mmCIF file of C-alpha atoms in Angstrom:
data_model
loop_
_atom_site.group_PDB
_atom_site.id
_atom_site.type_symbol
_atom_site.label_atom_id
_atom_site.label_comp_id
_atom_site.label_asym_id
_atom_site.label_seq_id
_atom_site.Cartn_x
_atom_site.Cartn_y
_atom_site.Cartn_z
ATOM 1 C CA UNK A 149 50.386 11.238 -24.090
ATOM 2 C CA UNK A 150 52.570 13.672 -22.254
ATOM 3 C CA UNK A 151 52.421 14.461 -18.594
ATOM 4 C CA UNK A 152 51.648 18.374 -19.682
ATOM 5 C CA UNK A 153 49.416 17.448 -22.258
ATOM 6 C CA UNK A 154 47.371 15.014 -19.171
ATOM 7 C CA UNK A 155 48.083 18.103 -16.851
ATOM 8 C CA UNK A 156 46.411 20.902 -19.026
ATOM 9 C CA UNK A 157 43.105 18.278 -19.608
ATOM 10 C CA UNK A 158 42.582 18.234 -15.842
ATOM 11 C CA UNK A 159 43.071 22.035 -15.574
ATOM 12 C CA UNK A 160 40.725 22.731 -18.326
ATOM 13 C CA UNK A 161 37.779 19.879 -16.827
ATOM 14 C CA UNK A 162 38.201 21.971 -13.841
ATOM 15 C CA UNK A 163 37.908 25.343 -15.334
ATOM 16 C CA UNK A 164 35.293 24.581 -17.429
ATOM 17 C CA UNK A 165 32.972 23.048 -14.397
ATOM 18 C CA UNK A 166 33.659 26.655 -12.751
ATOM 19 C CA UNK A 167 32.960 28.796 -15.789
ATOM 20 C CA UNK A 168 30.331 27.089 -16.604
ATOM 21 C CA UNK A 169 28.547 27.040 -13.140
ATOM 22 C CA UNK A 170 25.012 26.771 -13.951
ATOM 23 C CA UNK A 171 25.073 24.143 -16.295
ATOM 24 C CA UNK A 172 27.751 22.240 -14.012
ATOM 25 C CA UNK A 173 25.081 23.001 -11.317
ATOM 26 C CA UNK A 174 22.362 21.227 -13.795
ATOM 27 C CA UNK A 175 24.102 18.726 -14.172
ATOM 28 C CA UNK A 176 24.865 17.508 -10.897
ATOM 29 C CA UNK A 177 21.848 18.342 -9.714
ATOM 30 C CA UNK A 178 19.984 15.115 -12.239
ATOM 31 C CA UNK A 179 22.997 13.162 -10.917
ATOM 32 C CA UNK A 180 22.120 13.542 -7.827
ATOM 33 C CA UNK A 181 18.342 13.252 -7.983
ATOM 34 C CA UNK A 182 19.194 10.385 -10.189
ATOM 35 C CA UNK A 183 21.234 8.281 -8.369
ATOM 36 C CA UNK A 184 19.525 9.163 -4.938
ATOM 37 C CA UNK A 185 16.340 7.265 -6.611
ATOM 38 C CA UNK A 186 18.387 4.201 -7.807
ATOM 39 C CA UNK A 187 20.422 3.901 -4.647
ATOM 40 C CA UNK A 188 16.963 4.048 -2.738
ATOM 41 C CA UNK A 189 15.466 1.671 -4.743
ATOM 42 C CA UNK A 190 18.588 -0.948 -5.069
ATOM 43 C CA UNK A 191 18.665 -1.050 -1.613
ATOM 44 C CA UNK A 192 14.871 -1.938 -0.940
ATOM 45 C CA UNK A 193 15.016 -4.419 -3.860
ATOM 46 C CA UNK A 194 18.130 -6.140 -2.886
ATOM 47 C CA UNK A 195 16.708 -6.140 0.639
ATOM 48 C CA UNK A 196 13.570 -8.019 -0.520
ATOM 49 C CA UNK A 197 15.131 -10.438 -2.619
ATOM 50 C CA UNK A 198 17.241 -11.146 0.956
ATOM 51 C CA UNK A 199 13.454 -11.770 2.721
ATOM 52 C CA UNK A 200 12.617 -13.786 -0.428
ATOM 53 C CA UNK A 201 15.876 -16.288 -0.483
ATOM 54 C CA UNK A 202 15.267 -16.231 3.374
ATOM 55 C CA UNK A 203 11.540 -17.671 2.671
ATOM 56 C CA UNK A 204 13.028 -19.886 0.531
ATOM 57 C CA UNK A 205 15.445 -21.654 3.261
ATOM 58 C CA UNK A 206 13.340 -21.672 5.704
ATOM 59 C CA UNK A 207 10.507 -24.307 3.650
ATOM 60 C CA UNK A 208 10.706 -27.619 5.414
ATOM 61 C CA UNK A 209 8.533 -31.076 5.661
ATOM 62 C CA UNK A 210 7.369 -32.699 8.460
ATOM 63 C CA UNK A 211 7.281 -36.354 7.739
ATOM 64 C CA UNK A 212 5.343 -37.921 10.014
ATOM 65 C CA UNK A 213 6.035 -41.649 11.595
ATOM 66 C CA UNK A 214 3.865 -44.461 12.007
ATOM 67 C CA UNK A 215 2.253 -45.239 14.901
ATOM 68 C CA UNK A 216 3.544 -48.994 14.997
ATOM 69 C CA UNK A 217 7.067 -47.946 13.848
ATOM 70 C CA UNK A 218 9.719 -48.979 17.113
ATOM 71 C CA UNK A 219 12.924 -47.362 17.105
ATOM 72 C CA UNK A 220 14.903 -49.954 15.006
ATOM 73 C CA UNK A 221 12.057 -49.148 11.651
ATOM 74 C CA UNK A 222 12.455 -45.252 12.975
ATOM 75 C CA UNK A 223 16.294 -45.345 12.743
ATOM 76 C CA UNK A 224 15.864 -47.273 9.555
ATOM 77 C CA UNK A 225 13.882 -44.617 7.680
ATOM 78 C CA UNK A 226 15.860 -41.730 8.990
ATOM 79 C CA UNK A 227 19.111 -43.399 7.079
ATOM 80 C CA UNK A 228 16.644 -43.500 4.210
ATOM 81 C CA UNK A 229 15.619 -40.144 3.767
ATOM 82 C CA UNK A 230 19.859 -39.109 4.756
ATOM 83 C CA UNK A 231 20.401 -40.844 1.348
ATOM 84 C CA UNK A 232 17.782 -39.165 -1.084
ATOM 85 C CA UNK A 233 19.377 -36.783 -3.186
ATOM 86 C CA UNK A 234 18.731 -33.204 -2.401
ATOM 87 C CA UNK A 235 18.279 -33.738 1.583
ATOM 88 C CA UNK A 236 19.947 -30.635 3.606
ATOM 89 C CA UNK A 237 19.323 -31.279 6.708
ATOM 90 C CA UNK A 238 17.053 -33.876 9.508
ATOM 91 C CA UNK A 239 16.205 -33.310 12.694
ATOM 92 C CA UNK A 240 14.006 -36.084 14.706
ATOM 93 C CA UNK A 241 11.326 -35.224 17.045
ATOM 94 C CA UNK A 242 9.406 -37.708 19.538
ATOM 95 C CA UNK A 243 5.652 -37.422 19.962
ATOM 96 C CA UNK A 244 6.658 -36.199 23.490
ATOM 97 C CA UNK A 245 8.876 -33.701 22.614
ATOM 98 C CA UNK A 246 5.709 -32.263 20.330
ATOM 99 C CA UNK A 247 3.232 -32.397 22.905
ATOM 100 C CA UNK A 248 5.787 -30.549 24.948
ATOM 101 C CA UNK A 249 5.788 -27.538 22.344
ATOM 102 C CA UNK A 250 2.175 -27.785 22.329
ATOM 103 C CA UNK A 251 2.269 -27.345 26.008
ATOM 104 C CA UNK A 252 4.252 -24.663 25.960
ATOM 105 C CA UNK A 253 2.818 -22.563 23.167
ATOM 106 C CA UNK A 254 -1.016 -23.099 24.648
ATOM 107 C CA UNK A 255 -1.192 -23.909 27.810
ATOM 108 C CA UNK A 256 -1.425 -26.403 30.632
ATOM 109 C CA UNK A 257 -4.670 -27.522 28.758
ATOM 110 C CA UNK A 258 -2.633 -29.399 26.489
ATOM 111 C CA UNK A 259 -1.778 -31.292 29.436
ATOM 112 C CA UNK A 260 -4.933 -33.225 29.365
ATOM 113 C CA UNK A 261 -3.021 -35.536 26.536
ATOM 114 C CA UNK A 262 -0.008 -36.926 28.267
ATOM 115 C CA UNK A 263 -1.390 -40.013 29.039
ATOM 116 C CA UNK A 264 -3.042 -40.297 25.737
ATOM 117 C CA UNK A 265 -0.882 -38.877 23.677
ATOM 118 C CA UNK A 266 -2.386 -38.580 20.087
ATOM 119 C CA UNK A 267 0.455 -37.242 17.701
ATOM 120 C CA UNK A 268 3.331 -38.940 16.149
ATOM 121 C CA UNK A 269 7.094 -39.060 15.722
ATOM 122 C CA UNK A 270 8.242 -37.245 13.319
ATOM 123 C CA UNK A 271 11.394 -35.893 11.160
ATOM 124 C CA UNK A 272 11.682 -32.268 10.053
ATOM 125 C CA UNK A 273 13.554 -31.999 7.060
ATOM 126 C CA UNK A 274 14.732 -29.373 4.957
ATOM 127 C CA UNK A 275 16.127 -29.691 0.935
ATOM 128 C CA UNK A 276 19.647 -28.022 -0.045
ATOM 129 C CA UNK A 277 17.299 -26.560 -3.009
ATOM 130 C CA UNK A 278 13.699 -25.489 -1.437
ATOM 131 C CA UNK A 279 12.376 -25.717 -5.193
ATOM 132 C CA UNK A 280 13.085 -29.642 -5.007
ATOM 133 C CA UNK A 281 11.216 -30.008 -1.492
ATOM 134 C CA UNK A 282 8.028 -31.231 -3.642
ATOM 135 C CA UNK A 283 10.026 -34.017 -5.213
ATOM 136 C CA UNK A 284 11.500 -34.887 -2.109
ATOM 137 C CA UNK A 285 8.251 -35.547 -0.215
ATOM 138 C CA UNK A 286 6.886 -37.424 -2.916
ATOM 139 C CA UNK A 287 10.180 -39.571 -2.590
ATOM 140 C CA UNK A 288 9.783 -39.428 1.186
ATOM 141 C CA UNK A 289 6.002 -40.885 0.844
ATOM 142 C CA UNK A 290 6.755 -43.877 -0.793
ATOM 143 C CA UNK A 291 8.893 -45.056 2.256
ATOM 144 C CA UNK A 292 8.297 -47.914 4.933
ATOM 145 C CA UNK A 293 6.853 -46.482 8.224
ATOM 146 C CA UNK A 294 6.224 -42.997 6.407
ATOM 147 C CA UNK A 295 2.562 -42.001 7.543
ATOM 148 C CA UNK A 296 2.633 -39.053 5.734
ATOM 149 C CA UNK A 297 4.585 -36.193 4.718
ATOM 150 C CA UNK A 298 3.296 -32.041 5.104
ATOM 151 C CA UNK A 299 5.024 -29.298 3.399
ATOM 152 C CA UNK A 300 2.044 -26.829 2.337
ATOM 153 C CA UNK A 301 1.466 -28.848 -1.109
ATOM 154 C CA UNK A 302 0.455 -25.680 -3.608
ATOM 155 C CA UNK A 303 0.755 -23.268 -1.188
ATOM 156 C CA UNK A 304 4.677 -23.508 -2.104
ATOM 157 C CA UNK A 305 4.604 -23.790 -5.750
ATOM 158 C CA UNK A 306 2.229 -20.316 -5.285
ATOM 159 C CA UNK A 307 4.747 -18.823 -2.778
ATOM 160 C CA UNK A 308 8.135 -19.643 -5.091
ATOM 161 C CA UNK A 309 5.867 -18.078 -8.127
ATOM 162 C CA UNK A 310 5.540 -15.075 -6.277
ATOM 163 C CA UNK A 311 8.945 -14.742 -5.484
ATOM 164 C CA UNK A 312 10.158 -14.942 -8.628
ATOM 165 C CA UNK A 313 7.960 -12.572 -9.933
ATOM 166 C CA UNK A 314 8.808 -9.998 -7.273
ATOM 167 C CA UNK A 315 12.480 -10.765 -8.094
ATOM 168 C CA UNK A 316 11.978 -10.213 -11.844
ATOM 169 C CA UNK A 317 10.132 -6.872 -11.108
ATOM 170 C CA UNK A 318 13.019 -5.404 -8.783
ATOM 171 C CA UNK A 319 15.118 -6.581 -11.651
ATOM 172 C CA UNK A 320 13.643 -4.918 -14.760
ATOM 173 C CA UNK A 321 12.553 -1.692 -12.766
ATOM 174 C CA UNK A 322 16.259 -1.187 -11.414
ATOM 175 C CA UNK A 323 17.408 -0.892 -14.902
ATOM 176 C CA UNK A 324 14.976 0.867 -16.282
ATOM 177 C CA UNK A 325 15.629 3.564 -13.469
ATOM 178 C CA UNK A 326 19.086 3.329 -14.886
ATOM 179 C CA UNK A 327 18.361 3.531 -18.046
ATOM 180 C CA UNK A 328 16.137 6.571 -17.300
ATOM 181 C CA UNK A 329 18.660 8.079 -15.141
ATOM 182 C CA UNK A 330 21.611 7.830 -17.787
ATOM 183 C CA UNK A 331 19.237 9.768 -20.374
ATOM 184 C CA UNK A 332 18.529 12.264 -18.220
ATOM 185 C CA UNK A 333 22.116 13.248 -17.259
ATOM 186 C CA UNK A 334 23.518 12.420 -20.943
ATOM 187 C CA UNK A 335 20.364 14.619 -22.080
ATOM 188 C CA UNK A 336 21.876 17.740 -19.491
ATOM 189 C CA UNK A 337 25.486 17.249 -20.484
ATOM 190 C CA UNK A 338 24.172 17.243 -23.906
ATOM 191 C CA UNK A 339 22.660 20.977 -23.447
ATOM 192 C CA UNK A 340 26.123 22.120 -21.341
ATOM 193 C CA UNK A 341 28.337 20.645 -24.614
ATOM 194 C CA UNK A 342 25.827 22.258 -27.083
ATOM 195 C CA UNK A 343 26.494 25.697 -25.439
ATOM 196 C CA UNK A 344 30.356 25.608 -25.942
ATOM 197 C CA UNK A 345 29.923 23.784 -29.444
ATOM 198 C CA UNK A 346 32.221 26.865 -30.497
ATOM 199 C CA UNK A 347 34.764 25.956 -28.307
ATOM 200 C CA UNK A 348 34.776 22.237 -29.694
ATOM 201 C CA UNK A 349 34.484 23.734 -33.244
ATOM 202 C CA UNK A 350 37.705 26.176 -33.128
ATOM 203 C CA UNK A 351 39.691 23.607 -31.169
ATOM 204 C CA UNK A 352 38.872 20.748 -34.180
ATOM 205 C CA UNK A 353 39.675 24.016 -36.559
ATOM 206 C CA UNK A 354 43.580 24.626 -35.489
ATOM 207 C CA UNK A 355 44.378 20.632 -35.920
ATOM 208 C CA UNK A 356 43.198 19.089 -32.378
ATOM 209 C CA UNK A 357 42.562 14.989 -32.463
ATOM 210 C CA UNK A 358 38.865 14.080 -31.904
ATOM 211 C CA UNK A 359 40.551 12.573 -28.836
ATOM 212 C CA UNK A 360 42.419 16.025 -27.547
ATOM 213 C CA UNK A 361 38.782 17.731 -27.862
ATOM 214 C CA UNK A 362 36.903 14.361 -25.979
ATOM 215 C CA UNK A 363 39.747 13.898 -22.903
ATOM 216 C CA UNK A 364 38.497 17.529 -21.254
ATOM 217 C CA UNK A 365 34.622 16.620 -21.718
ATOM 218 C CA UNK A 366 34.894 12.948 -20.665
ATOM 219 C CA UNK A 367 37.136 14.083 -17.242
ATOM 220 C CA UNK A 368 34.152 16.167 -16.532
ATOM 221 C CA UNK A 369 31.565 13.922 -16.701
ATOM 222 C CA UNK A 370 33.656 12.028 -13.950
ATOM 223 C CA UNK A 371 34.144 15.051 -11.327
ATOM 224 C CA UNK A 372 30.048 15.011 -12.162
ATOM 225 C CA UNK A 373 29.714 12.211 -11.191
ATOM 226 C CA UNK A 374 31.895 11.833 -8.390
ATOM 227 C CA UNK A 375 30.524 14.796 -7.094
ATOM 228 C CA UNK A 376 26.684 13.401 -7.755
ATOM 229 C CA UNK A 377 26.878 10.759 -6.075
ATOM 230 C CA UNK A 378 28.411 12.402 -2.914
ATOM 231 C CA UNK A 379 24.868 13.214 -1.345
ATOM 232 C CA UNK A 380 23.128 9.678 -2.695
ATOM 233 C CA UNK A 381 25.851 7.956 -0.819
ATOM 234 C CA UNK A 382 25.029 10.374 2.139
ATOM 235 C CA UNK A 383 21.822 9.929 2.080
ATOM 236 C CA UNK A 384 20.983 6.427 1.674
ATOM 237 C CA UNK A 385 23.934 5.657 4.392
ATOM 238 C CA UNK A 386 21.909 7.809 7.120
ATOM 239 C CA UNK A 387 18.430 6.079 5.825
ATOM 240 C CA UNK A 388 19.777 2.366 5.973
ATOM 241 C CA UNK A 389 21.350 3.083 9.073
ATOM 242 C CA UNK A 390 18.415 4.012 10.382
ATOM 243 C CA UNK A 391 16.152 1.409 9.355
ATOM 244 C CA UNK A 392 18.591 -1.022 10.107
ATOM 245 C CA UNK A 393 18.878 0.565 13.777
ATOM 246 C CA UNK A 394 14.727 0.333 13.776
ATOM 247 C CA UNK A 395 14.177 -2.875 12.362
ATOM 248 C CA UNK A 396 17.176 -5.265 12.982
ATOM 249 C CA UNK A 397 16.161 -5.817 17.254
ATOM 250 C CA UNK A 398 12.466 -6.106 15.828
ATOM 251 C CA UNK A 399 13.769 -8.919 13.323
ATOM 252 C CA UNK A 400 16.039 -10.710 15.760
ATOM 253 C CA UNK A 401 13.796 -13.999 16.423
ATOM 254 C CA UNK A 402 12.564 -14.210 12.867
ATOM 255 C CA UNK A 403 13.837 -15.925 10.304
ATOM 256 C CA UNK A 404 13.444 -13.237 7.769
ATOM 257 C CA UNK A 405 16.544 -10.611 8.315
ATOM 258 C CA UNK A 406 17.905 -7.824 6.240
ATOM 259 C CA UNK A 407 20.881 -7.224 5.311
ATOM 260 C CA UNK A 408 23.713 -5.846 7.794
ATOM 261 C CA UNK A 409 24.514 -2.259 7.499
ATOM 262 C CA UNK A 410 28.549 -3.572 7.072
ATOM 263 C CA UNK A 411 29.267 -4.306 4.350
ATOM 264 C CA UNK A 412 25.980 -3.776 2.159
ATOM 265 C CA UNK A 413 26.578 0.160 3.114
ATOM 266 C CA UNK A 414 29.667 -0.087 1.564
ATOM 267 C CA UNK A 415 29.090 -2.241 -1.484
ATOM 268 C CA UNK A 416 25.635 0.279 -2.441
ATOM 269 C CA UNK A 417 28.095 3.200 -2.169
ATOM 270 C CA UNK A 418 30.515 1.812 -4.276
ATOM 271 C CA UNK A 419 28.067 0.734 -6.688
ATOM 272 C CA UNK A 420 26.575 4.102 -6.705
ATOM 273 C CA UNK A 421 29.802 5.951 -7.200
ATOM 274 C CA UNK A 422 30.722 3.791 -10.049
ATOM 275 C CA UNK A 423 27.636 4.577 -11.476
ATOM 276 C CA UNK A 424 28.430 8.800 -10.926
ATOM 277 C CA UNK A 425 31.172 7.813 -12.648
ATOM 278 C CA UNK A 426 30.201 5.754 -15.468
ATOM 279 C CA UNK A 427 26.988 7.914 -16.410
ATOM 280 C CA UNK A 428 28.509 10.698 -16.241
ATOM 281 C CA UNK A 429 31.254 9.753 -19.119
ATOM 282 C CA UNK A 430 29.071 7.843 -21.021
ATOM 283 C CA UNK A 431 26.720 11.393 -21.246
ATOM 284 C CA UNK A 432 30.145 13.335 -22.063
ATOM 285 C CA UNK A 433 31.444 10.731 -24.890
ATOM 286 C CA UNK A 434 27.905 10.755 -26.576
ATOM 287 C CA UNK A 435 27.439 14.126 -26.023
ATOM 288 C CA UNK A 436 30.747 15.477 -27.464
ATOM 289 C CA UNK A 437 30.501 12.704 -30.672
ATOM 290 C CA UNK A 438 28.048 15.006 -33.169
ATOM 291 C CA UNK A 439 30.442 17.753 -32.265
ATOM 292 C CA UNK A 440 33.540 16.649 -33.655
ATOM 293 C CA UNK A 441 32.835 17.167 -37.132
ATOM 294 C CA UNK A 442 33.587 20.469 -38.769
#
């Protein structure tokens, strides 16, 4: 194609959004509305399924020691449980060390147990895949001077079902806001190519390729949707920023965080731009298609 030929489609995409002002205004307007929803929406989902994978990490197992175990049996089961398959991570604690939390989190009261100090060593260990941390304490159970082993037995399998569900939720309604959004904006190109079907018809009438009539249409549907998704990516940059201003100090000693502003900001704004841009041709190429037969 020839450098005036590519010239004279980008002057006449840019002449037709001005002539045709109201339905240019139309149409960005759904692209905007559109994508403001989506970008909204990605963000909260994608922000969830960050609190649901941080859930997820943060299951663990106390495995608690036998009374009678000395330190040779207590080294001997921690090189144990550092060879099952699966094991992320071990960390011992003495009995003393957990009446000193105990101490600490209610009081000198606790106190009252130092010389008879009722609790046990234990290890706190965490799997590389929190969905194998039930067949890991059952493995973990089994071994010498292992008294026994907590992990919230059917509380977990009930928290990883609702996790999944939540993710598979965020999942289908995401694209079905897409879907939604890209027959809504195809639909109002649609009605802005049906009103210059004249134009399409004596173009296709004095020899132009389907192609020469399409190139025009499909370069507007990407100004559309560049200039769409200008306020979405506006917007949802000054709410995250926001709620990431609000929230992120209140989050600090928890283990559930959200995602930093840098570089999520910039991956959501470059996801909805290429979504501007890829709605708003796919609109333009289905649109123009019924047209280009005379």
């Amino acid at each position: 194609m020839k450098a005036r030929t590519i010239s004279r489609h980008f002057r006449e995409s840019f002449k037709s959004l001005a002539r045709n002002g109201w339905m240019t205004f139309a149409s960005v307007s759904a692209v905007t509305v559109t994508l403001l929803l989506v970008g909204v929406f990605t963000a909260l989902m994608l922000n969830m399924n960050k609190a649901a994978d941080d859930i997820e990490n943060d299951v663990e197992m106390n495995v608690y020691v036998e009374l009678e175990a000395d330190e040779q049996a207590v080294a001997s089961l921690e090189q144990e449980i550092e060879q099952l398959s699966g094991v992320e991570s071990i960390e011992y604690s003495t009995k003393e060390e957990e009446l000193s939390g105990l101490i600490d989190s209610f009081g000198e009261e606790m106190a009252l147990f130092e010389q008879n100090n009722p609790l046990r060593d234990k290890f706190v260990v965490k799997a590389l895949d929190p969905r194998q941390t039930e067949r890991l304490a059952s493995q973990i159970g089994t071994l010498e001077n292992t008294h026994s082993v907590e992990y919230g037995e059917g509380k977990i399998d009930r928290l990883f079902s609702i996790l999944e569900v939540s993710r598979n939720v965020g999942a289908v309604l995401i694209f079905g806001l897409l879907f939604t959004a890209m027959f809504l904006i195809s639909n109002t190109i649609k009605i802005t190519i049906v009103a210059r079907r004249t134009e399409i018809e004596i173009m296709k009438l004095v020899g132009a390729s389907n192609w020469f009539v399409r190139i025009p249409f499909i370069l507007e549907g990407i100004w559309l949707g560049i200039i769409g998704s200008t306020l979405p990516i506006a917007a949802v940059s000054f709410l995250y920023y926001n709620v990431y201003e609000y929230m992120q100090p209140r989050l600090e000693d928890s283990f559930i965080q959200i995602l930093e502003f840098s570089p999520f900001i910039y991956q959501i704004n470059a996801l909805i731009l290429l979504m501007g841009v890829v709605i708003g041709v796919w609109g333009s190429f289905m649109s123009v298609r019924k047209f280009l037969r005379v």
